[in-house]
Coordinates of C-alpha atoms in Angstrom, one line a residue:
M1 CA -2.9 10.4 93.1
R2 CA -6.1 9.7 91.2
H3 CA -5.1 12.1 88.6
L4 CA -1.6 10.4 88.5
F5 CA -3.2 6.8 88.0
S6 CA -5.5 8.3 85.3
L7 CA -2.4 9.8 83.4
L8 CA -0.6 6.5 83.6
I9 CA -3.8 4.7 82.1
L10 CA -4.0 7.3 79.4
C11 CA -0.2 7.1 78.6
L12 CA -0.5 3.1 78.4
T13 CA -3.5 3.5 76.1
L14 CA -1.8 5.7 73.8
L15 CA 1.3 3.4 73.7
G16 CA -0.8 0.6 73.0
S17 CA -2.6 2.2 70.0
M18 CA 0.8 3.2 68.5
L19 CA 2.2 -0.3 68.7
F20 CA -1.1 -1.8 67.0
S21 CA -0.8 1.1 64.4
A22 CA 2.7 0.0 63.8
C23 CA 2.0 -3.7 63.2
D24 CA -1.0 -2.4 60.7
Q25 CA 1.8 -1.2 58.5
K26 CA 2.8 -4.9 57.7
H27 CA -0.2 -6.6 56.3
I28 CA -0.6 -9.8 54.3
V29 CA -1.1 -9.1 50.6
M30 CA -2.9 -11.7 48.6
P31 CA -2.7 -12.0 44.7
G32 CA -4.9 -9.8 42.8
E33 CA -8.4 -11.2 42.0
E34 CA -8.4 -9.7 38.5
D35 CA -4.5 -9.8 37.1
S36 CA -2.1 -12.5 37.0
V37 CA 1.2 -12.6 35.0
V38 CA 1.0 -15.4 32.1
T39 CA 3.8 -16.8 30.2
V40 CA 2.9 -17.4 26.6
R41 CA 5.0 -19.9 24.6
F42 CA 4.6 -20.6 20.8
D43 CA 5.4 -24.2 19.5
W44 CA 6.3 -24.0 15.8
N45 CA 6.2 -27.6 15.2
K46 CA 3.3 -27.5 12.9
A47 CA 5.1 -24.8 10.8
P48 CA 8.8 -25.2 11.2
K49 CA 9.8 -22.7 8.6
A50 CA 7.9 -20.0 10.2
N51 CA 9.7 -16.9 11.3
P52 CA 7.3 -14.1 12.0
E53 CA 8.2 -10.8 13.3
G54 CA 5.5 -10.7 15.8
A55 CA 2.3 -12.3 16.9
T56 CA -1.0 -11.0 18.2
L57 CA -3.2 -12.8 20.9
L58 CA -6.6 -12.1 21.5
F59 CA -8.5 -13.7 24.6
F60 CA -12.3 -13.6 24.2
P61 CA -14.3 -14.0 27.6
T62 CA -16.7 -16.8 27.6
D63 CA -17.8 -16.7 31.2
N64 CA -19.2 -13.2 31.1
P65 CA -19.9 -11.5 27.7
D66 CA -19.7 -8.1 29.2
K67 CA -15.8 -8.5 29.9
E68 CA -13.4 -6.7 27.9
I69 CA -11.5 -8.5 25.1
W70 CA -7.9 -8.5 25.9
R71 CA -5.2 -8.2 23.2
F72 CA -1.6 -8.4 23.3
D73 CA 1.1 -7.8 20.6
L74 CA 4.2 -9.8 21.2
A75 CA 7.4 -9.3 19.3
G76 CA 9.4 -12.2 17.7
K77 CA 8.2 -15.9 17.7
A78 CA 9.1 -17.3 20.9
G79 CA 6.0 -15.7 23.2
G80 CA 6.2 -13.6 26.4
D81 CA 4.7 -12.6 29.5
I82 CA 1.4 -11.0 29.7
E83 CA -1.0 -9.8 32.5
L84 CA -4.4 -11.5 32.0
P85 CA -7.4 -11.4 34.3
Y86 CA -8.7 -14.7 35.8
G87 CA -11.3 -16.2 33.9
T88 CA -12.5 -18.4 31.0
Y89 CA -11.5 -17.6 27.4
D90 CA -11.5 -18.4 23.7
I91 CA -8.2 -17.9 22.5
L92 CA -6.6 -17.2 19.0
V93 CA -3.2 -15.9 17.7
V94 CA -1.9 -14.7 14.4
N95 CA 1.2 -13.2 13.0
N96 CA 0.9 -9.7 12.5
D97 CA 3.8 -9.0 10.2
L98 CA 1.7 -9.3 6.8
P99 CA 1.1 -5.8 5.0
N100 CA -1.0 -7.2 2.3
I101 CA -4.1 -8.3 4.8
D102 CA -6.4 -6.5 7.2
F103 CA -7.9 -7.9 10.1
I104 CA -11.7 -7.3 10.5
N105 CA -14.5 -8.3 13.2
Q106 CA -12.1 -8.2 15.8
T107 CA -14.4 -8.0 18.5
S108 CA -16.2 -11.5 17.6
F109 CA -14.2 -14.9 18.0
S110 CA -16.1 -16.8 15.5
L111 CA -16.1 -13.7 12.9
F112 CA -12.5 -12.6 13.5
A113 CA -10.9 -12.9 9.8
A114 CA -8.1 -11.9 7.7
E115 CA -9.2 -9.9 4.4
T116 CA -7.1 -9.6 1.4
I117 CA -6.2 -6.3 0.0
G118 CA -7.1 -5.3 -3.7
D119 CA -4.6 -3.8 -5.9
G120 CA -7.3 -1.8 -8.0
T121 CA -7.7 -4.1 -10.9
T122 CA -10.0 -7.0 -12.2
L123 CA -9.4 -9.4 -14.6
P124 CA -11.3 -9.1 -17.9
D125 CA -13.9 -11.6 -16.7
G126 CA -14.5 -9.4 -13.8
T127 CA -12.7 -11.1 -11.0
P128 CA -10.9 -8.8 -8.6
V129 CA -7.3 -9.1 -8.3
T130 CA -5.8 -8.9 -4.6
L131 CA -2.1 -8.9 -3.5
P132 CA -0.6 -12.1 -2.3
T133 CA -1.6 -12.6 1.3
G134 CA 2.0 -13.9 2.7
M135 CA 2.1 -16.7 4.7
L136 CA -0.2 -16.2 7.9
Y137 CA -0.2 -18.5 11.0
G138 CA -2.7 -19.0 13.5
A139 CA -3.7 -21.3 16.3
V140 CA -7.0 -21.4 18.3
L141 CA -7.8 -22.8 22.0
R142 CA -11.5 -22.8 23.2
N143 CA -12.8 -22.8 26.6
V144 CA -9.6 -22.4 28.5
S145 CA -10.1 -21.5 32.2
H146 CA -7.4 -19.3 33.8
S147 CA -7.0 -19.4 37.5
R148 CA -4.4 -19.2 40.1
K149 CA -3.8 -22.9 39.8
G150 CA -2.8 -22.4 36.3
F151 CA -4.8 -23.0 32.9
Y152 CA -7.1 -25.7 32.4
I153 CA -7.6 -26.7 28.7
D154 CA -10.2 -29.1 27.8
D155 CA -8.2 -31.3 25.4
R156 CA -9.0 -34.8 24.2
Q157 CA -5.2 -35.9 24.4
L158 CA -4.3 -33.8 27.4
G159 CA -7.5 -34.1 29.6
V160 CA -8.3 -31.4 32.1
V161 CA -5.0 -30.6 33.5
P162 CA -3.6 -27.3 35.0
Q163 CA -0.7 -25.8 33.2
K164 CA 1.6 -23.0 34.2
I165 CA 2.5 -22.0 30.8
L166 CA 0.0 -21.1 28.1
T167 CA 1.5 -23.0 24.8
M168 CA 0.1 -22.1 21.3
S169 CA 0.8 -24.0 18.3
P170 CA 0.4 -22.0 15.2
D171 CA -0.3 -23.7 11.9
S172 CA -0.2 -22.2 8.5
L173 CA -3.6 -20.6 7.4
S174 CA -2.4 -19.2 4.0
T175 CA -1.6 -21.7 1.2
L176 CA 1.5 -21.6 -1.0
Y177 CA 0.6 -22.3 -4.7
E178 CA 3.9 -23.2 -6.7
L179 CA 3.5 -23.2 -10.5
R180 CA 5.2 -24.9 -13.1
V181 CA 4.0 -24.9 -16.8
G182 CA 5.9 -26.7 -19.5
P183 CA 7.7 -27.4 -21.7
I184 CA 5.6 -24.8 -23.7
S185 CA 5.3 -23.9 -27.2
I186 CA 4.8 -20.4 -28.1
P187 CA 5.0 -18.2 -31.2
P188 CA 8.0 -15.8 -31.9
T189 CA 5.9 -12.9 -31.6
L190 CA 5.1 -13.2 -27.8
K191 CA 6.6 -10.4 -25.7
K192 CA 5.5 -11.4 -22.2
M193 CA 3.1 -13.3 -20.4
S194 CA 1.4 -13.2 -16.5
V195 CA -0.5 -15.8 -14.7
W196 CA -3.1 -15.6 -11.7
I197 CA -5.0 -18.2 -9.9
C198 CA -8.6 -17.4 -9.7
G199 CA -10.6 -19.2 -6.9
P200 CA -8.9 -18.3 -3.5
G201 CA -11.1 -16.7 -0.9
A202 CA -11.2 -12.9 -0.3
S203 CA -11.1 -13.6 3.4
M204 CA -10.6 -16.2 6.1
T205 CA -12.1 -16.6 9.5
I206 CA -9.6 -17.8 11.6
S207 CA -11.6 -19.9 14.1
D208 CA -12.8 -22.3 11.4
E209 CA -10.4 -21.4 8.4
I210 CA -13.7 -20.9 6.2
T211 CA -12.9 -18.7 3.2
K212 CA -15.6 -16.4 1.5
G213 CA -15.7 -14.4 -1.7
M214 CA -13.5 -15.0 -4.7
T215 CA -10.2 -13.5 -5.7
A216 CA -7.5 -13.6 -8.2
V217 CA -3.9 -13.6 -7.1
P218 CA -0.9 -13.2 -9.3
F219 CA 2.0 -15.6 -9.4
E220 CA 5.0 -13.4 -8.3
N221 CA 8.7 -13.7 -9.6
L222 CA 7.6 -15.5 -12.6
S223 CA 10.6 -16.8 -14.6
L224 CA 11.7 -19.3 -17.5
I225 CA 13.7 -22.5 -16.5
N226 CA 15.8 -23.8 -19.4
G227 CA 14.0 -21.4 -21.7
D228 CA 10.6 -23.0 -21.9
I229 CA 9.2 -23.8 -18.4
V230 CA 7.4 -21.1 -16.5
H231 CA 7.9 -21.0 -12.8
G232 CA 6.3 -19.0 -10.0
T233 CA 4.7 -19.0 -6.6
C234 CA 2.0 -17.0 -4.8
T235 CA 0.1 -17.1 -1.5
A236 CA -3.6 -16.9 -0.8
F237 CA -6.5 -18.0 1.2
G238 CA -7.3 -21.5 -0.5
S239 CA -9.3 -23.8 1.4
R240 CA -10.2 -27.4 0.5
K241 CA -13.2 -27.5 3.0
D242 CA -15.5 -25.8 0.4
S243 CA -15.7 -28.4 -2.2
S244 CA -17.9 -26.5 -4.4
R245 CA -15.1 -23.8 -5.2
N246 CA -13.5 -23.8 -8.7
Y247 CA -9.9 -22.8 -9.3
E248 CA -8.6 -21.7 -12.7
L249 CA -5.3 -20.6 -14.1
Y250 CA -5.6 -17.3 -16.0
F251 CA -3.0 -16.6 -18.5
M252 CA -2.4 -13.1 -20.0
F253 CA -0.3 -12.6 -23.2
Q254 CA 1.1 -9.8 -24.9
D255 CA 2.8 -9.8 -28.3
D256 CA 5.2 -7.8 -30.2
Y257 CA 2.0 -5.7 -31.9
G258 CA 0.9 -4.7 -28.4
R259 CA -2.2 -7.3 -28.7
T260 CA -3.2 -8.9 -25.5
F261 CA -4.7 -12.3 -25.4
Y262 CA -5.9 -14.9 -22.6
K263 CA -6.3 -18.5 -21.7
K264 CA -8.0 -20.1 -18.7
L265 CA -7.4 -23.7 -17.5
D266 CA -9.4 -25.4 -14.7
I267 CA -7.2 -26.8 -12.1
T268 CA -9.9 -27.8 -9.5
E269 CA -9.0 -31.4 -9.4
I270 CA -5.2 -30.6 -8.6
V271 CA -6.0 -28.1 -5.8
V272 CA -8.8 -30.3 -4.1
N273 CA -6.6 -33.5 -4.3
S274 CA -3.3 -31.9 -3.4
K275 CA -1.4 -34.0 -0.8
W276 CA -0.7 -31.0 1.6
N277 CA -3.5 -28.7 3.1
H278 CA -1.3 -25.6 2.7
Y279 CA 0.8 -26.3 -0.3
V280 CA -0.4 -26.9 -3.8
Y281 CA 2.2 -27.8 -6.5
V282 CA 0.4 -27.0 -9.8
D283 CA 2.3 -28.8 -12.5
I284 CA 0.5 -28.4 -16.0
G285 CA 3.2 -30.4 -18.0
D286 CA 3.4 -29.9 -22.0
I287 CA 1.2 -26.9 -23.0
D288 CA 1.1 -25.3 -26.7
F289 CA 0.1 -21.7 -26.5
S290 CA 0.8 -21.1 -30.3
D291 CA -3.0 -21.4 -31.3
T292 CA -3.8 -18.8 -28.3
I293 CA -1.7 -16.0 -29.5
G294 CA -2.4 -13.8 -32.6
G295 CA -5.8 -14.9 -33.3
N296 CA -9.3 -15.5 -32.5
T297 CA -9.7 -19.4 -31.5
D298 CA -11.5 -21.5 -29.3
F299 CA -8.4 -21.4 -26.8
G300 CA -8.2 -17.7 -26.7
N301 CA -9.4 -14.4 -27.6
P302 CA -7.8 -11.2 -28.3
I303 CA -8.8 -8.3 -26.0
G304 CA -8.2 -4.6 -25.4
V305 CA -5.3 -3.9 -23.5
D306 CA -7.5 -1.7 -21.1
G307 CA -4.6 -0.8 -18.6
W308 CA -2.8 -4.2 -18.6
E309 CA 0.1 -2.8 -20.3
N310 CA 1.5 -1.5 -16.9
I311 CA 1.7 -5.0 -15.0
D312 CA 4.2 -5.2 -12.4
V313 CA 7.4 -6.6 -13.4
D314 CA 7.3 -9.4 -10.6
H315 CA 4.2 -10.6 -12.1
V316 CA 5.5 -10.9 -15.7
V317 CA 7.5 -13.3 -17.6
Y318 CA 9.5 -11.8 -20.5
F319 CA 10.5 -13.7 -23.6
P320 CA 13.6 -12.9 -25.9

């Protein structure tokens, strides 16, 4: 009888263990401490004509410098979902569809910059020539806290409020320069003309839009309007925050005899006093190039061709 009782106790014990083991298979799961799905939206009200092919977001941890920097590449202009660890970040976003710039210093929020790409030539005065940047867009958010409740963004207008969706509002970072020169007076021997803008920066830091270095950028798709007005556009890293920067138009001419001449015009006041931050309309008005072409004058000096005879057709306006 004692053995039967002991066997009964053993069976009950084993049955209880099995029941508790079965219950343990259904345990409560809490959200991960490190990762959370985040919805990112781009608001293009500051740049309504923007239509980028994609954007790159970078999250720089500020609560712990040893944490990893998180990068996400999103297609299109709407945004998307990402998985981001909880923490506090400085955030920046740029469109990633521009072939004529490189992004440098990508591990530093304050030094992250877009750098122009040279075309391998320099102007006769030594200024390096770089390709037009294309329109770069970007946005910055500082000290953004991400937790289970959402995002806490310290903003003077919004206050410190939790937000379930992270909204970024990119604005133009490149400057569009539109050129209009004329009516112009030219000698009949003029064959073609190219125009560059000298003074834009060779690079721009995204966090503060400060430009460094200096470059010359060609005006593209030059054309003659009504036969005597030169028109063209280009994009570059211009900045009105640096009041010491000078801007010039650099004209190159070639005549029927293969001689090349140049003329420079200071347009600093036009650029600095532009009504818009990222659009500069350069209207020179009446100008006479007759005393520039074909002689050594105070306005222009003949120079050797030195490779300039092979200028990209998009950067040249031809005269009949």
